XYZ file of C-alpha atoms in Angstrom:
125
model
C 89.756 97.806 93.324
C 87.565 101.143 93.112
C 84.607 99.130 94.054
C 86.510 97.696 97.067
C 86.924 102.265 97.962
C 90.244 102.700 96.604
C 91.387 105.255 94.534
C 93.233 105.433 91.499
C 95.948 107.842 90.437
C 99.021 108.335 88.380
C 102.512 109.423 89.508
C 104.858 111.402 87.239
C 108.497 109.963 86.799
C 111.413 110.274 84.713
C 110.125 107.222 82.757
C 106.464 108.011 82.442
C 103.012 108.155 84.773
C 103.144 104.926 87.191
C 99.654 104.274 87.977
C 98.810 103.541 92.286
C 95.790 101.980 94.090
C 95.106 103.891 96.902
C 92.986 103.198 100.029
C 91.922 103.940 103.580
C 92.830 101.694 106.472
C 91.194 101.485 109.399
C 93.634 102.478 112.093
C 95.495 105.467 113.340
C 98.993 104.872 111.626
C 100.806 103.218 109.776
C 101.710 102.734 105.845
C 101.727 99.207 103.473
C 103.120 99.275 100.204
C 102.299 96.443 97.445
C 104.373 95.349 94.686
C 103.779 93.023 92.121
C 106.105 90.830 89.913
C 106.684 90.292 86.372
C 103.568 90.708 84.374
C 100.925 91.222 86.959
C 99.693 94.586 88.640
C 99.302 95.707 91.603
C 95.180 95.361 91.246
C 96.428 91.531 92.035
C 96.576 92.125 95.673
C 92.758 93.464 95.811
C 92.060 90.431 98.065
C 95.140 90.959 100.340
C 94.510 94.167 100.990
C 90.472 94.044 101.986
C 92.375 91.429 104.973
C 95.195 93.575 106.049
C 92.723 97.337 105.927
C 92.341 97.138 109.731
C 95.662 97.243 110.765
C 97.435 100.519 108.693
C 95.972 104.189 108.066
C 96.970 103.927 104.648
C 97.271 101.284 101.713
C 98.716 101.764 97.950
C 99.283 99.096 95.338
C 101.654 100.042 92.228
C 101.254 99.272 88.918
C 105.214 99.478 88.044
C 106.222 100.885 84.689
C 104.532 99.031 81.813
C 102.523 96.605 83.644
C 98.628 97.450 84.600
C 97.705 100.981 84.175
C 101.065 102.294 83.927
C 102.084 103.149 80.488
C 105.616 101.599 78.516
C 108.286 103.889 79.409
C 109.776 105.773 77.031
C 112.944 103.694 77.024
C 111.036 101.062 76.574
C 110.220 98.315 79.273
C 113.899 97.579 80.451
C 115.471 96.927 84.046
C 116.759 100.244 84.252
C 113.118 101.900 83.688
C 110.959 100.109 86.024
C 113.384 100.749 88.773
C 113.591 103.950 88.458
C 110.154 104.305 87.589
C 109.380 102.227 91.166
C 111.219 104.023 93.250
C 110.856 107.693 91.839
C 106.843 106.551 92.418
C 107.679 105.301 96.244
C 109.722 108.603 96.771
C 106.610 110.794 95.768
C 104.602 108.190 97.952
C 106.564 107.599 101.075
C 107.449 110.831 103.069
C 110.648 111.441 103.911
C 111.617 109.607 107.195
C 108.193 108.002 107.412
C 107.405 104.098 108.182
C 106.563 101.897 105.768
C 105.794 97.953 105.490
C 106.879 97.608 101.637
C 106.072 93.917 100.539
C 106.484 92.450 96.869
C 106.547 89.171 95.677
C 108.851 88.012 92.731
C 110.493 91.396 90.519
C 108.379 93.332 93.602
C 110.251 91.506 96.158
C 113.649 92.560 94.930
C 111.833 96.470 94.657
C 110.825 96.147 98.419
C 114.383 94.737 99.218
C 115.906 97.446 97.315
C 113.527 100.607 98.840
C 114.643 98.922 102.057
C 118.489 99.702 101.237
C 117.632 102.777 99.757
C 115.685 104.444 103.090
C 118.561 102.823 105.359
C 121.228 104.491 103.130
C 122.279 100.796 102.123
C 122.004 99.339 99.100
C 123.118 101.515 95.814
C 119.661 101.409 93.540
Protein backbone atom coordinates (compact mmCIF):
# COMPACT_ATOMS: atom_id res chain seq x y z
CA UNK A 1 0.00 0.00 0.00
CA UNK A 2 2.79 2.74 0.83
CA UNK A 3 4.39 1.93 -2.41
CA UNK A 4 1.04 2.39 -4.21
CA UNK A 5 1.40 6.56 -2.12
CA UNK A 6 -0.71 5.82 0.72
CA UNK A 7 -0.11 6.56 4.08
CA UNK A 8 -0.26 4.75 7.14
CA UNK A 9 -1.50 5.83 10.54
CA UNK A 10 -3.06 4.75 13.75
CA UNK A 11 -6.29 6.00 15.38
CA UNK A 12 -6.77 6.05 19.17
CA UNK A 13 -10.04 4.33 20.54
CA UNK A 14 -11.50 3.11 23.60
CA UNK A 15 -10.26 -0.39 22.58
CA UNK A 16 -6.79 0.36 21.34
CA UNK A 17 -4.87 2.15 18.10
CA UNK A 18 -6.88 0.97 14.81
CA UNK A 19 -4.42 1.20 12.14
CA UNK A 20 -5.85 3.23 8.44
CA UNK A 21 -4.48 3.30 4.85
CA UNK A 22 -4.71 6.55 3.67
CA UNK A 23 -4.49 8.02 0.12
CA UNK A 24 -5.02 10.80 -2.38
CA UNK A 25 -7.67 10.63 -5.06
CA UNK A 26 -7.66 12.33 -7.96
CA UNK A 27 -10.73 14.51 -7.96
CA UNK A 28 -12.16 17.49 -6.22
CA UNK A 29 -14.51 15.71 -3.61
CA UNK A 30 -15.62 13.13 -2.35
CA UNK A 31 -14.72 10.35 0.47
CA UNK A 32 -14.52 6.11 0.14
CA UNK A 33 -14.20 4.12 3.07
CA UNK A 34 -12.94 0.29 2.94
CA UNK A 35 -13.72 -2.39 5.25
CA UNK A 36 -12.62 -5.72 5.39
CA UNK A 37 -14.14 -8.98 6.86
CA UNK A 38 -13.15 -11.56 9.22
CA UNK A 39 -9.47 -12.14 9.18
CA UNK A 40 -8.26 -9.98 6.38
CA UNK A 41 -7.15 -6.18 6.46
CA UNK A 42 -7.89 -3.50 4.90
CA UNK A 43 -4.29 -3.64 2.83
CA UNK A 44 -6.66 -6.36 0.87
CA UNK A 45 -8.30 -3.74 -1.15
CA UNK A 46 -4.77 -2.27 -2.47
CA UNK A 47 -5.96 -3.31 -5.98
CA UNK A 48 -9.50 -1.80 -5.63
CA UNK A 49 -8.46 1.21 -4.64
CA UNK A 50 -5.50 2.04 -7.44
CA UNK A 51 -9.13 1.54 -9.87
CA UNK A 52 -11.51 3.66 -7.98
CA UNK A 53 -8.41 6.82 -7.12
CA UNK A 54 -9.87 8.94 -9.95
CA UNK A 55 -13.15 9.35 -8.88
CA UNK A 56 -12.91 10.61 -4.82
CA UNK A 57 -10.47 13.31 -3.16
CA UNK A 58 -9.83 11.00 -0.51
CA UNK A 59 -9.40 7.12 0.16
CA UNK A 60 -8.79 5.16 3.66
CA UNK A 61 -8.74 1.43 4.24
CA UNK A 62 -9.12 0.15 8.04
CA UNK A 63 -7.45 -2.39 9.62
CA UNK A 64 -10.39 -3.07 12.34
CA UNK A 65 -9.37 -4.01 15.85
CA UNK A 66 -7.07 -7.05 15.89
CA UNK A 67 -6.79 -7.75 12.33
CA UNK A 68 -3.69 -6.18 10.16
CA UNK A 69 -1.83 -3.52 11.88
CA UNK A 70 -4.27 -2.90 14.48
CA UNK A 71 -3.36 -4.33 17.76
CA UNK A 72 -5.86 -7.03 20.04
CA UNK A 73 -7.98 -4.89 22.05
CA UNK A 74 -7.70 -4.91 25.42
CA UNK A 75 -10.92 -6.84 25.92
CA UNK A 76 -9.73 -9.06 23.81
CA UNK A 77 -10.95 -9.61 20.11
CA UNK A 78 -14.81 -9.81 20.81
CA UNK A 79 -17.96 -8.34 18.87
CA UNK A 80 -18.33 -5.66 21.19
CA UNK A 81 -14.56 -4.36 20.60
CA UNK A 82 -14.22 -4.24 16.97
CA UNK A 83 -17.39 -2.31 16.73
CA UNK A 84 -16.63 0.06 18.79
CA UNK A 85 -13.21 0.12 17.80
CA UNK A 86 -14.70 0.63 13.89
CA UNK A 87 -16.78 3.15 14.42
CA UNK A 88 -14.92 5.29 17.17
CA UNK A 89 -12.03 5.05 14.11
CA UNK A 90 -14.80 6.24 11.31
CA UNK A 91 -15.97 9.03 13.80
CA UNK A 92 -12.32 10.46 14.06
CA UNK A 93 -12.24 9.82 10.17
CA UNK A 94 -15.49 11.03 8.77
CA UNK A 95 -16.36 14.73 9.65
CA UNK A 96 -19.33 15.44 11.06
CA UNK A 97 -22.11 15.83 8.38
CA UNK A 98 -19.68 14.96 5.61
CA UNK A 99 -20.32 12.35 2.57
CA UNK A 100 -19.04 9.22 2.55
CA UNK A 101 -19.23 5.96 0.20
CA UNK A 102 -18.48 3.31 3.13
CA UNK A 103 -18.20 -0.23 1.45
CA UNK A 104 -17.24 -3.61 3.30
CA UNK A 105 -17.56 -6.95 2.35
CA UNK A 106 -18.47 -9.81 4.86
CA UNK A 107 -18.02 -8.54 9.01
CA UNK A 108 -17.15 -4.99 6.93
CA UNK A 109 -20.37 -5.10 5.19
CA UNK A 110 -22.45 -5.27 8.32
CA UNK A 111 -19.81 -2.14 9.70
CA UNK A 112 -20.74 -0.09 6.50
CA UNK A 113 -24.50 -1.05 7.03
CA UNK A 114 -24.26 -0.12 10.55
CA UNK A 115 -22.15 3.51 10.03
CA UNK A 116 -24.98 3.97 7.55
CA UNK A 117 -27.70 3.79 10.49
CA UNK A 118 -25.54 5.45 12.70
CA UNK A 119 -24.98 8.92 10.39
CA UNK A 120 -28.88 8.72 9.48
CA UNK A 121 -29.73 8.52 13.23
CA UNK A 122 -31.08 4.87 12.43
CA UNK A 123 -29.82 1.94 13.51
CA UNK A 124 -28.74 1.65 17.45
CA UNK A 125 -24.77 0.51 17.13
Amino acid sequence: MRRQGFSSRWVETSVGPVHVYEGRGLADEGTVVFLHGFSASGGQFGPVLRRVRPGFRRLLALDLPAHGGSPVPSTGPRYEGLRDGMFEALDQLLPFGGRAMVVGNSMGGFGAIRQRGRCAGGLPP
